[in-house]
Every structure is written in C-alpha cells, then in structure tokens.
Amino acid sequence: QRHVGACLFQKRRQQRAQRRRQKEAAERRQRQEQERSRLEIRQLFSKMNPHFINNTLDTLRWYAEDKGYRDVYDFLSAFNRLLMYNMEKNRVTTLQSELDAVSDYILLQKMKYDIEYETEIALPAPMLQSEMPRFILQPLVENAILHGLEGRGRVTLSAGLTPAGKIRICIANGGLPLDVEKMEEILRSAKDLSSNGIGIQYVVQMLEARFPGAYEFNVSVENGENLVEIVIPFSKGEYYAKDFDR
C-alpha cells in the first residue's frame, strides 16, 4: 500500500508540474505574440514622418483661408488634426479623443461621399476619459462607409454602459449586409486581409494588446443593420476593471 501511495503521489506531482509547465508556456507564447504585435505597429508608424506633412498642410490651410476657400480650409484643418492625432507616438488615448478623431474623419469623407453621421453617447463625462488604444474607431467607421454603405447612407456611432459597467461602443449602418462568416474568417487569419492594411485585424490586435482577454469584438446583422460592437473595461493608467462580469 505504501508503494502504491508513493506512486500516486509521484504521479500527481508530475501532473501538477506538467500543468504548470503548460501554463507557463502558454503565457510565454502570449507575451511573445503581444510583443510581436507591438513591434509591427511601431514599424508601421515609424515609416511616417508627420512633421513635413504637417507643415505643408498648414501652409495650404492658411493659403485657402487667405483666398476665401472656406470649405478647403475646413478640410485641411480636419485632415491636419486627424493626421497628427493618428501619428502620435503614444499609442494610448481617451475615448473622447477617439470620438473627436472620428468626427474629423467624417468631415473629410463628406467632401466625397453622400453620408450622414449620428452619435448617441450615453456615458457620464468621466467615462469619456477612459483610456484605450489610438486609431481604433476610424477603421471601423471607414469600413462601414466604403464596404457597407458604398459611400451613400447613414452611419451611427453609439456608446453606453453594459449592465456590468463596461463601455460598449457600436457602429451601425444600414448598407449591404455584412458577411459575418467572412469577417470571422478574417479575424481568425494570421495574414492581414484588409484592403488598406489597417482594418479589423489591426483593431482586434490593439485591443488584445491593451486588454488581454478582457474585451469583446462582435459583428452581426440585426433588423437590417450591420453592427460592429466593441466592449472594453474602464481604463486609467495601468488599471482597468478586468474582473467585472461581462
């Protein structure tokens, strides 16, 4: 009996050690993947030199104002703000700043497309200062305009709280129905399948880097509307409410 007990004890110890090694390996792979994602993002933005572009746009903006081209002045002002915002080295921003950047982006797109843009923000003011990755919402709005609406129609961006106290952001459009299976295939793919190189894979990659395992990204078609939904915890500095129930 003593021999059998010793064997069982040894087997359990080996199983615990094996589970510990598997857990450590999984955590190591996750850290490596997050670091790889950060490097790819840094490489993308390091290729851009914003200062020359900013100075050139500023010159054109004041030229347009001097000549009385108000629509051109407004366009260049919005483009300059958007460019500088997206090319900031600090990849963390606030929800309010993301919403402002989308408004500038919409102003630019209205020069070309016949679109309407509505916002439904039902969040307390302090929640709008919640931190999140930069350049998350614009690619989703762009997809809604170009692929859902094909340049004509209405985009609605809403933000509110879930019952668990997380922040829910939803982008809706009534355009061509989303191919949900295709979207899920894109998200599963290791390759970047977006047409412009910065699409939903980038968005999910950035969310995972900031909120590993504590966010949601959902796509659906409901009542004739395409919905892309992000659910994230309130975040400030190194803290975010990752332990709330979803």
XYZ file of N, CA and C in Angstrom:
738
model
N 0.822 -1.209 0.000
C 0.000 0.000 0.000
C 0.859 1.263 0.000
N 1.959 1.141 0.804
C 2.850 2.296 0.842
C 3.424 2.589 -0.544
N 3.771 1.532 -1.248
C 4.348 1.685 -2.592
C 3.321 2.306 -3.546
N 2.062 1.820 -3.457
C 1.002 2.356 -4.324
C 0.760 3.832 -4.011
N 0.734 4.169 -2.701
C 0.521 5.561 -2.302
C 1.630 6.464 -2.805
N 2.862 5.962 -2.703
C 4.006 6.747 -3.177
C 3.936 6.971 -4.675
N 3.489 5.942 -5.397
C 3.372 6.061 -6.855
C 2.302 7.093 -7.235
N 1.162 7.043 -6.508
C 0.094 8.006 -6.781
C 0.544 9.425 -6.481
N 1.255 9.595 -5.374
C 1.756 10.916 -5.011
C 2.717 11.438 -6.071
N 3.610 10.551 -6.527
C 4.581 10.931 -7.550
C 3.878 11.309 -8.856
N 2.836 10.533 -9.208
C 2.105 10.796 -10.447
C 1.397 12.152 -10.376
N 0.753 12.441 -9.221
C 0.066 13.728 -9.074
C 1.059 14.884 -9.149
N 2.227 14.690 -8.524
C 3.230 15.738 -8.564
C 3.701 15.992 -9.990
N 3.871 14.922 -10.751
C 4.290 15.064 -12.143
C 3.216 15.772 -12.968
N 1.932 15.428 -12.673
C 0.830 16.064 -13.399
C 0.760 17.552 -13.089
N 0.948 17.897 -11.800
C 0.946 19.316 -11.430
C 2.089 20.057 -12.110
N 3.260 19.427 -12.129
C 4.420 20.051 -12.773
C 4.179 20.235 -14.266
N 3.536 19.229 -14.882
C 3.248 19.323 -16.307
C 2.261 20.441 -16.602
N 1.196 20.538 -15.764
C 0.222 21.615 -15.951
C 0.873 22.977 -15.763
N 1.800 23.082 -14.788
C 2.490 24.339 -14.555
C 3.352 24.712 -15.758
N 4.050 23.723 -16.315
C 4.883 23.984 -17.495
C 4.027 24.413 -18.687
N 2.868 23.751 -18.859
C 1.978 24.102 -19.966
C 1.448 25.528 -19.808
N 1.085 25.880 -18.562
C 0.594 27.230 -18.305
C 1.673 28.267 -18.572
N 2.894 27.982 -18.109
C 3.998 28.914 -18.325
C 4.305 29.067 -19.810
N 4.223 27.952 -20.552
C 4.481 28.003 -21.993
C 3.421 28.838 -22.705
N 2.144 28.660 -22.288
C 1.062 29.428 -22.896
C 1.219 30.913 -22.609
N 1.595 31.250 -21.360
C 1.793 32.655 -21.004
C 2.966 33.245 -21.760
N 4.026 32.444 -21.956
C 5.198 32.908 -22.695
C 4.830 33.182 -24.162
N 4.040 32.270 -24.756
C 3.606 32.476 -26.138
C 2.747 33.721 -26.273
N 1.881 33.948 -25.269
C 1.028 35.141 -25.302
C 1.860 36.415 -25.227
N 2.875 36.415 -24.328
C 3.742 37.596 -24.225
C 4.502 37.834 -25.519
N 4.979 36.758 -26.126
C 5.715 36.884 -27.378
C 4.835 37.441 -28.493
N 3.575 36.965 -28.536
C 2.653 37.434 -29.558
C 2.323 38.908 -29.348
N 2.124 39.311 -28.107
C 1.846 40.718 -27.816
C 3.025 41.598 -28.197
N 4.240 41.134 -27.909
C 5.428 41.909 -28.263
C 5.582 42.000 -29.778
N 5.280 40.896 -30.481
C 5.346 40.913 -31.935
C 4.343 41.921 -32.496
N 3.140 41.948 -31.908
C 2.121 42.897 -32.359
C 2.584 44.329 -32.149
N 3.172 44.596 -30.978
C 3.653 45.954 -30.699
C 4.744 46.367 -31.678
N 5.642 45.428 -32.015
C 6.715 45.734 -32.954
C 6.160 46.051 -34.340
N 5.169 45.272 -34.774
C 4.574 45.519 -36.083
C 3.925 46.892 -36.142
N 3.241 47.252 -35.074
C 2.571 48.554 -35.027
C 3.594 49.685 -35.039
N 4.673 49.506 -34.235
C 5.721 50.541 -34.209
C 6.367 50.702 -35.579
N 6.597 49.572 -36.275
C 7.206 49.628 -37.595
C 6.311 50.385 -38.576
N 5.004 50.162 -38.461
C 4.060 50.840 -39.344
C 4.164 52.347 -39.201
N 4.161 52.831 -37.953
C 4.154 54.267 -37.727
C 5.535 54.897 -37.857
N 6.594 54.090 -37.717
C 7.933 54.650 -37.854
C 8.249 55.015 -39.303
N 7.465 54.454 -40.247
C 7.689 54.758 -41.659
C 7.175 56.138 -42.043
N 6.402 56.727 -41.162
C 5.778 58.005 -41.496
C 6.509 59.153 -40.800
N 6.737 60.212 -41.526
C 7.325 61.416 -40.945
C 6.269 62.509 -40.951
N 5.644 62.764 -39.805
C 4.497 63.673 -39.796
C 4.858 65.147 -39.931
N 6.083 65.531 -39.590
C 6.391 66.952 -39.490
C 6.360 67.663 -40.835
N 6.962 67.067 -41.836
C 6.950 67.687 -43.166
C 5.516 67.795 -43.680
N 4.741 66.711 -43.503
C 3.350 66.716 -43.966
C 2.549 67.783 -43.225
N 2.757 67.858 -41.907
C 2.030 68.828 -41.094
C 2.325 70.253 -41.548
N 3.594 70.576 -41.759
C 3.975 71.923 -42.171
C 3.406 72.277 -43.543
N 3.424 71.295 -44.448
C 2.884 71.532 -45.792
C 1.383 71.786 -45.729
N 0.682 70.966 -44.972
C -0.769 71.146 -44.844
C -1.107 72.484 -44.190
N -0.296 72.879 -43.225
C -0.539 74.148 -42.547
C -0.404 75.315 -43.528
N 0.606 75.232 -44.391
C 0.782 76.267 -45.413
C -0.422 76.323 -46.345
N -0.894 75.156 -46.795
C -2.052 75.106 -47.688
C -3.311 75.623 -46.994
N -3.431 75.312 -45.708
C -4.607 75.736 -44.951
C -4.706 77.261 -44.885
N -3.600 77.905 -44.566
C -3.623 79.369 -44.475
C -3.760 80.020 -45.851
N -3.236 79.369 -46.873
C -3.428 79.859 -48.243
C -4.916 79.821 -48.598
N -5.586 78.724 -48.245
C -7.014 78.588 -48.543
C -7.825 79.644 -47.809
N -7.462 79.930 -46.553
C -8.194 80.940 -45.792
C -7.987 82.326 -46.417
N -6.767 82.597 -46.808
C -6.465 83.910 -47.401
C -7.249 84.127 -48.691
N -7.461 83.054 -49.441
C -8.184 83.155 -50.709
C -9.699 83.037 -50.529
N -10.128 82.786 -49.306
C -11.565 82.677 -49.059
C -12.156 81.320 -49.369
N -11.311 80.308 -49.499
C -11.802 78.955 -49.776
C -12.125 78.266 -48.438
N -13.266 78.619 -47.875
C -13.568 78.161 -46.513
C -13.700 76.645 -46.426
N -14.330 76.024 -47.423
C -14.507 74.575 -47.366
C -13.152 73.868 -47.445
N -12.247 74.416 -48.261
C -10.909 73.827 -48.352
C -10.157 74.024 -47.042
N -10.308 75.197 -46.448
C -9.673 75.481 -45.153
C -10.151 74.492 -44.091
N -11.472 74.272 -44.021
C -12.020 73.336 -43.034
C -11.526 71.916 -43.286
N -11.462 71.536 -44.557
C -10.997 70.201 -44.922
C -9.550 69.990 -44.471
N -8.686 70.956 -44.801
C -7.271 70.829 -44.456
C -7.059 70.865 -42.942
N -7.850 71.672 -42.236
C -7.735 71.745 -40.780
C -8.076 70.400 -40.157
N -9.184 69.792 -40.610
C -9.598 68.494 -40.080
C -8.567 67.420 -40.427
N -8.059 67.469 -41.655
C -7.081 66.468 -42.081
C -5.792 66.583 -41.268
N -5.366 67.803 -41.024
C -4.143 68.024 -40.249
C -4.307 67.510 -38.819
N -5.449 67.828 -38.190
C -5.703 67.338 -36.828
C -5.722 65.817 -36.800
N -6.390 65.238 -37.775
C -6.518 63.779 -37.813
C -5.167 63.106 -38.033
N -4.387 63.672 -38.932
C -3.071 63.112 -39.224
C -2.174 63.138 -37.988
N -2.120 64.285 -37.337
C -1.255 64.412 -36.169
C -1.738 63.529 -35.021
N -3.039 63.403 -34.895
C -3.596 62.551 -33.845
C -3.207 61.091 -34.066
N -3.403 60.611 -35.284
C -3.140 59.195 -35.575
C -1.665 58.850 -35.546
N -0.792 59.845 -35.725
C 0.635 59.564 -35.782
C 1.360 59.881 -34.481
N 0.608 60.153 -33.430
C 1.220 60.335 -32.110
C 1.982 59.076 -31.712
N 3.128 59.257 -31.082
C 3.923 58.102 -30.661
C 3.267 57.352 -29.515
N 2.561 58.075 -28.654
C 1.844 57.422 -27.560
C 0.620 56.735 -28.142
N 0.591 55.421 -28.111
C -0.494 54.681 -28.741
C -1.718 54.557 -27.854
N -1.695 55.191 -26.696
C -2.851 55.185 -25.800
C -3.510 56.556 -25.855
N -4.842 56.567 -25.910
C -5.595 57.811 -25.973
C -6.841 57.672 -25.107
N -7.774 58.602 -25.239
C -9.024 58.504 -24.496
C -10.183 58.269 -25.464
N -11.272 57.791 -24.921
C -12.459 57.581 -25.745
C -12.923 58.897 -26.361
N -12.883 59.988 -25.588
C -13.298 61.290 -26.123
C -12.433 61.687 -27.315
N -11.129 61.476 -27.216
C -10.234 61.821 -28.326
C -10.520 60.965 -29.552
N -10.843 59.696 -29.351
C -11.201 58.819 -30.472
C -12.481 59.313 -31.153
N -13.456 59.732 -30.357
C -14.703 60.252 -30.923
C -14.454 61.535 -31.711
N -13.596 62.409 -31.185
C -13.259 63.650 -31.890
C -12.559 63.347 -33.217
N -11.666 62.355 -33.195
C -10.948 61.986 -34.421
C -11.914 61.444 -35.470
N -12.896 60.670 -35.055
C -13.889 60.153 -35.999
C -14.693 61.306 -36.600
N -15.024 62.312 -35.796
C -15.755 63.475 -36.319
C -14.947 64.182 -37.408
N -13.637 64.329 -37.191
C -12.779 64.924 -38.222
C -12.746 64.050 -39.473
N -12.664 62.753 -39.261
C -12.635 61.823 -40.405
C -13.927 61.928 -41.218
N -15.057 62.017 -40.520
C -16.344 62.129 -41.211
C -16.408 63.420 -42.019
N -15.882 64.520 -41.453
C -15.866 65.787 -42.181
C -15.132 65.632 -43.518
N -14.022 64.906 -43.502
C -13.270 64.672 -44.739
C -14.076 63.848 -45.728
N -14.720 62.787 -45.228
C -15.429 61.884 -46.128
C -16.687 62.514 -46.726
N -17.263 63.483 -46.020
C -18.461 64.148 -46.545
C -18.149 64.991 -47.779
N -16.881 65.332 -47.963
C -16.490 66.064 -49.165
C -16.617 65.180 -50.409
N -16.562 63.870 -50.193
C -16.573 62.930 -51.320
C -17.853 62.103 -51.376
N -18.348 61.684 -50.203
C -19.472 60.762 -50.166
C -20.740 61.424 -49.637
N -21.862 60.876 -50.029
C -23.167 61.358 -49.571
C -23.554 60.575 -48.313
N -22.990 60.972 -47.189
C -23.202 60.223 -45.954
C -23.724 61.133 -44.847
N -24.444 60.520 -43.918
C -24.873 61.187 -42.695
C -24.213 60.468 -41.523
N -23.930 61.229 -40.491
C -23.256 60.665 -39.319
C -23.974 61.107 -38.060
N -24.335 60.148 -37.233
C -25.013 60.439 -35.978
C -24.263 59.791 -34.824
N -24.279 60.457 -33.692
C -23.694 59.869 -32.489
C -24.756 59.817 -31.391
N -24.722 58.753 -30.616
C -25.607 58.580 -29.470
C -24.729 58.194 -28.281
N -24.283 59.203 -27.557
C -23.342 58.973 -26.457
C -24.101 59.044 -25.130
N -24.196 57.925 -24.463
C -24.907 57.850 -23.182
C -23.939 57.411 -22.091
N -22.890 58.201 -21.920
C -21.860 57.895 -20.930
C -21.644 59.106 -20.032
N -21.409 58.895 -18.744
C -21.014 60.017 -17.885
C -19.700 60.613 -18.374
N -19.526 61.909 -18.189
C -18.319 62.595 -18.679
C -17.021 61.914 -18.245
N -16.895 61.461 -16.974
C -15.627 60.812 -16.583
C -15.319 59.553 -17.397
N -16.356 58.855 -17.855
C -16.131 57.632 -18.632
C -15.533 57.931 -20.003
N -15.777 59.144 -20.497
C -15.210 59.519 -21.792
C -13.699 59.704 -21.712
N -13.172 59.801 -20.489
C -11.726 59.902 -20.304
C -11.085 58.534 -20.112
N -11.872 57.490 -20.254
C -11.307 56.137 -20.183
C -10.273 55.954 -21.290
N -9.173 55.317 -20.974
C -8.088 55.144 -21.943
C -8.323 53.909 -22.810
N -7.839 54.009 -24.032
C -7.993 52.914 -24.992
C -6.926 53.072 -26.073
N -6.719 52.068 -26.899
C -5.735 52.209 -27.976
C -6.147 53.291 -28.973
N -5.170 53.972 -29.501
C -5.401 55.019 -30.501
C -5.732 54.390 -31.856
N -6.547 55.093 -32.636
C -6.846 54.702 -34.020
C -7.577 53.354 -34.081
N -8.611 53.238 -33.228
C -9.424 52.026 -33.185
C -10.754 52.220 -33.912
N -11.390 53.352 -33.694
C -12.740 53.561 -34.223
C -12.747 53.960 -35.699
N -11.755 54.735 -36.126
C -11.765 55.209 -37.513
C -11.778 54.071 -38.535
N -10.943 53.023 -38.390
C -11.003 51.940 -39.382
C -12.372 51.270 -39.456
N -13.080 51.196 -38.332
C -14.401 50.570 -38.327
C -15.430 51.455 -39.017
N -15.338 52.773 -38.797
C -16.233 53.708 -39.483
C -15.927 53.705 -40.979
N -14.648 53.641 -41.315
C -14.260 53.603 -42.729
C -14.832 52.380 -43.426
N -14.758 51.225 -42.760
C -15.332 50.006 -43.336
C -16.834 50.162 -43.541
N -17.499 50.797 -42.583
C -18.944 50.995 -42.697
C -19.286 51.866 -43.907
N -18.492 52.916 -44.138
C -18.762 53.834 -45.251
C -18.453 53.181 -46.596
N -17.292 52.569 -46.702
C -16.821 52.084 -48.001
C -17.412 50.738 -48.387
N -17.557 49.839 -47.417
C -17.987 48.483 -47.750
C -19.449 48.230 -47.429
N -19.968 48.877 -46.373
C -21.375 48.692 -46.042
C -22.265 49.595 -46.870
N -22.007 50.890 -46.784
C -22.851 51.868 -47.462
C -22.445 52.124 -48.902
N -21.209 51.737 -49.248
C -20.653 52.042 -50.571
C -20.740 53.543 -50.866
N -20.464 54.342 -49.815
C -20.366 55.790 -49.998
C -21.672 56.550 -49.922
N -22.770 55.888 -49.567
C -24.053 56.601 -49.516
C -24.917 56.018 -48.392
N -25.312 56.888 -47.429
C -26.174 56.400 -46.361
C -25.795 56.991 -45.014
N -26.235 56.319 -43.949
C -26.064 56.831 -42.590
C -25.241 55.868 -41.748
N -24.317 56.457 -40.989
C -23.531 55.712 -40.002
C -23.894 56.255 -38.626
N -24.166 55.344 -37.707
C -24.470 55.756 -36.333
C -23.439 55.149 -35.390
N -22.838 55.994 -34.569
C -21.900 55.524 -33.550
C -22.531 55.779 -32.186
N -22.719 54.723 -31.434
C -23.306 54.853 -30.095
C -22.332 54.338 -29.058
N -22.421 54.900 -27.871
C -21.570 54.463 -26.761
C -22.380 54.521 -25.474
N -22.289 53.465 -24.697
C -23.021 53.406 -23.437
C -22.374 52.394 -22.514
N -23.055 52.119 -21.415
C -22.550 51.171 -20.429
C -23.308 49.856 -20.514
N -22.598 48.756 -20.328
C -23.244 47.457 -20.207
C -23.759 47.316 -18.769
N -24.621 46.336 -18.503
C -25.078 46.117 -17.128
C -23.933 45.873 -16.147
N -22.809 45.336 -16.655
C -21.661 45.064 -15.787
C -20.756 46.279 -15.613
N -21.105 47.403 -16.246
C -20.306 48.610 -16.065
C -19.186 48.782 -17.058
N -19.147 47.954 -18.101
C -18.137 48.132 -19.141
C -18.652 49.112 -20.198
N -17.737 49.576 -21.041
C -18.075 50.536 -22.089
C -18.382 49.775 -23.374
N -19.569 50.034 -23.917
C -19.981 49.391 -25.165
C -20.028 50.441 -26.262
N -19.272 50.207 -27.335
C -19.246 51.109 -28.483
C -19.777 50.332 -29.677
N -20.739 50.893 -30.372
C -21.344 50.188 -31.510
C -21.386 51.109 -32.723
N -20.976 50.578 -33.860
C -21.027 51.305 -35.131
C -22.019 50.576 -36.024
N -23.057 51.290 -36.438
C -24.148 50.677 -37.198
C -24.340 51.376 -38.534
N -24.699 50.579 -39.538
C -25.082 51.154 -40.830
C -26.100 50.225 -41.483
N -26.948 50.802 -42.320
C -27.999 50.025 -42.976
C -27.668 49.673 -44.402
N -26.399 49.501 -44.718
C -25.970 49.209 -46.081
C -26.040 47.742 -46.431
N -25.158 47.331 -47.333
C -25.126 45.937 -47.755
C -24.864 45.036 -46.550
N -25.595 43.931 -46.430
C -25.433 43.068 -45.255
C -24.007 42.551 -45.111
N -23.530 42.578 -43.899
C -22.206 42.035 -43.607
C -22.177 40.537 -43.866
N -21.086 40.067 -44.391
C -20.834 38.625 -44.462
C -20.145 38.238 -43.157
N -20.943 37.843 -42.174
C -20.407 37.584 -40.839
C -19.369 36.466 -40.870
N -19.614 35.431 -41.664
C -18.650 34.328 -41.761
C -17.315 34.815 -42.318
N -17.381 35.686 -43.325
C -16.151 36.234 -43.906
C -15.397 37.066 -42.874
N -16.135 37.858 -42.092
C -15.498 38.674 -41.051
C -14.814 37.777 -40.020
N -15.470 36.699 -39.636
C -14.877 35.783 -38.663
C -13.644 35.099 -39.241
N -13.690 34.803 -40.553
C -12.520 34.215 -41.208
C -11.340 35.189 -41.192
N -11.614 36.465 -41.443
C -10.567 37.487 -41.406
C -9.941 37.556 -40.014
N -10.793 37.514 -38.998
C -10.294 37.614 -37.624
C -9.458 36.399 -37.231
N -9.795 35.241 -37.794
C -9.031 34.019 -37.474
C -7.713 33.949 -38.233
N -7.624 34.664 -39.348
C -6.454 34.548 -40.219
C -5.220 35.198 -39.599
N -4.080 34.548 -39.797
C -2.812 35.136 -39.336
C -2.337 36.212 -40.297
N -2.854 36.197 -41.548
C -2.462 37.199 -42.544
C -3.352 38.423 -42.450
N -2.825 39.560 -42.870
C -3.619 40.784 -42.917
C -4.415 40.774 -44.214
N -5.737 40.592 -44.114
C -6.585 40.502 -45.289
C -7.331 41.789 -45.591
N -7.040 42.848 -44.834
C -7.743 44.111 -45.059
C -7.228 44.773 -46.323
N -8.131 45.497 -46.999
C -7.770 46.080 -48.290
C -6.780 47.224 -48.159
N -6.825 47.952 -47.019
C -5.938 49.113 -46.884
C -4.807 48.880 -45.891
N -4.682 47.639 -45.413
C -3.586 47.313 -44.497
C -3.877 47.658 -43.057
N -4.926 48.428 -42.778
C -5.299 48.758 -41.405
C -6.805 48.534 -41.294
N -7.190 47.340 -40.845
C -8.601 47.007 -40.770
C -8.954 46.387 -39.443
N -9.931 45.479 -39.468
C -10.422 44.927 -38.212
C -9.380 44.067 -37.511
N -8.467 43.453 -38.284
C -7.415 42.668 -37.621
C -6.534 43.578 -36.760
N -6.222 44.740 -37.289
C -5.439 45.718 -36.522
C -6.184 46.123 -35.261
N -7.487 46.387 -35.401
C -8.292 46.811 -34.253
C -8.256 45.752 -33.157
N -8.510 44.505 -33.535
C -8.526 43.424 -32.546
C -7.139 43.222 -31.946
N -6.116 43.345 -32.762
C -4.742 43.211 -32.284
C -4.427 44.251 -31.211
N -4.839 45.483 -31.461
C -4.595 46.547 -30.494
C -5.413 46.354 -29.219
N -6.649 45.909 -29.353
C -7.481 45.644 -28.173
C -6.896 44.530 -27.324
N -6.407 43.488 -27.977
C -5.811 42.367 -27.233
C -4.540 42.804 -26.523
N -3.760 43.664 -27.163
C -2.529 44.140 -26.532
C -2.829 44.988 -25.297
N -3.912 45.767 -25.359
C -4.263 46.656 -24.244
C -5.076 45.951 -23.154
N -6.033 45.113 -23.592
C -6.939 44.450 -22.649
C -6.942 42.939 -22.877
N -5.836 42.259 -22.658
C -5.781 40.827 -22.981
C -6.872 40.021 -22.277
N -7.755 39.435 -23.094
C -8.817 38.597 -22.557
C -9.942 39.343 -21.870
N -9.928 40.684 -21.877
C -10.924 41.454 -21.121
C -11.770 42.356 -22.017
N -11.818 42.075 -23.294
C -12.602 42.882 -24.223
C -13.473 41.947 -25.065
N -14.403 42.551 -25.804
C -15.210 41.799 -26.774
C -15.205 42.548 -28.102
N -15.203 41.780 -29.180
C -15.342 42.354 -30.522
C -16.354 41.490 -31.256
N -17.502 42.077 -31.579
C -18.600 41.307 -32.168
C -19.084 41.956 -33.455
N -19.435 41.132 -34.425
C -20.062 41.617 -35.660
C -21.366 40.852 -35.857
N -22.398 41.556 -36.325
C -23.692 40.912 -36.522
C -24.538 41.745 -37.473
N -25.624 41.145 -37.923
C -26.639 41.847 -38.712
C -27.953 41.677 -37.977
N -28.551 42.795 -37.560
C -29.792 42.753 -36.796
C -30.775 43.774 -37.344
N -31.987 43.298 -37.644
C -33.051 44.184 -38.144
C -32.585 45.025 -39.337
N -31.826 44.390 -40.214
C -31.382 45.074 -41.421
C -30.214 46.014 -41.231
N -29.619 46.008 -40.052
C -28.472 46.878 -39.793
C -27.219 46.062 -39.526
N -26.103 46.524 -40.087
C -24.804 45.934 -39.773
C -24.294 46.541 -38.476
N -23.888 45.700 -37.556
C -23.414 46.167 -36.261
C -22.013 45.646 -35.996
N -21.119 46.546 -35.636
C -19.793 46.172 -35.149
C -19.690 46.720 -33.731
N -19.463 45.833 -32.790
C -19.522 46.202 -31.376
C -18.191 45.920 -30.682
N -17.755 46.888 -29.888
C -16.588 46.723 -29.023
C -17.051 46.902 -27.581
N -16.630 46.003 -26.723
C -16.890 46.147 -25.288
C -15.540 46.138 -24.579
N -15.254 47.220 -23.844
C -13.962 47.336 -23.163
C -14.185 47.771 -21.718
N -13.251 47.451 -20.847
C -13.362 47.918 -19.465
C -12.935 49.369 -19.346
N -13.427 50.037 -18.289
C -12.917 51.368 -17.978
C -11.434 51.239 -17.659
N -10.630 52.151 -18.206
C -9.183 52.030 -18.072
C -8.567 53.374 -17.735
N -7.649 53.355 -16.797
C -6.904 54.563 -16.442
C -5.513 54.135 -15.993
N -4.504 54.574 -16.719
C -3.145 54.158 -16.388
C -2.988 52.658 -16.559
N -2.396 52.014 -15.550
C -2.191 50.574 -15.603
C -3.422 49.804 -15.136
N -4.418 50.529 -14.621
C -5.591 49.867 -14.069
C -6.694 49.760 -15.102
N -7.331 48.612 -15.180
C -8.607 48.517 -15.859
C -9.443 47.450 -15.173
N -10.743 47.617 -15.278
C -11.667 46.785 -14.495
C -11.862 45.431 -15.175
N -10.814 44.648 -15.203
C -10.856 43.389 -15.960
C -11.600 42.294 -15.236
N -11.892 42.480 -13.965
C -12.528 41.414 -13.208
C -14.044 41.517 -13.180
N -14.629 42.550 -13.832
C -16.080 42.666 -13.866
C -16.650 41.544 -14.720
N -17.819 41.096 -14.396
C -18.519 40.146 -15.261
C -18.926 40.848 -16.526
N -18.892 40.117 -17.623
C -19.275 40.712 -18.898
C -20.774 40.694 -19.041
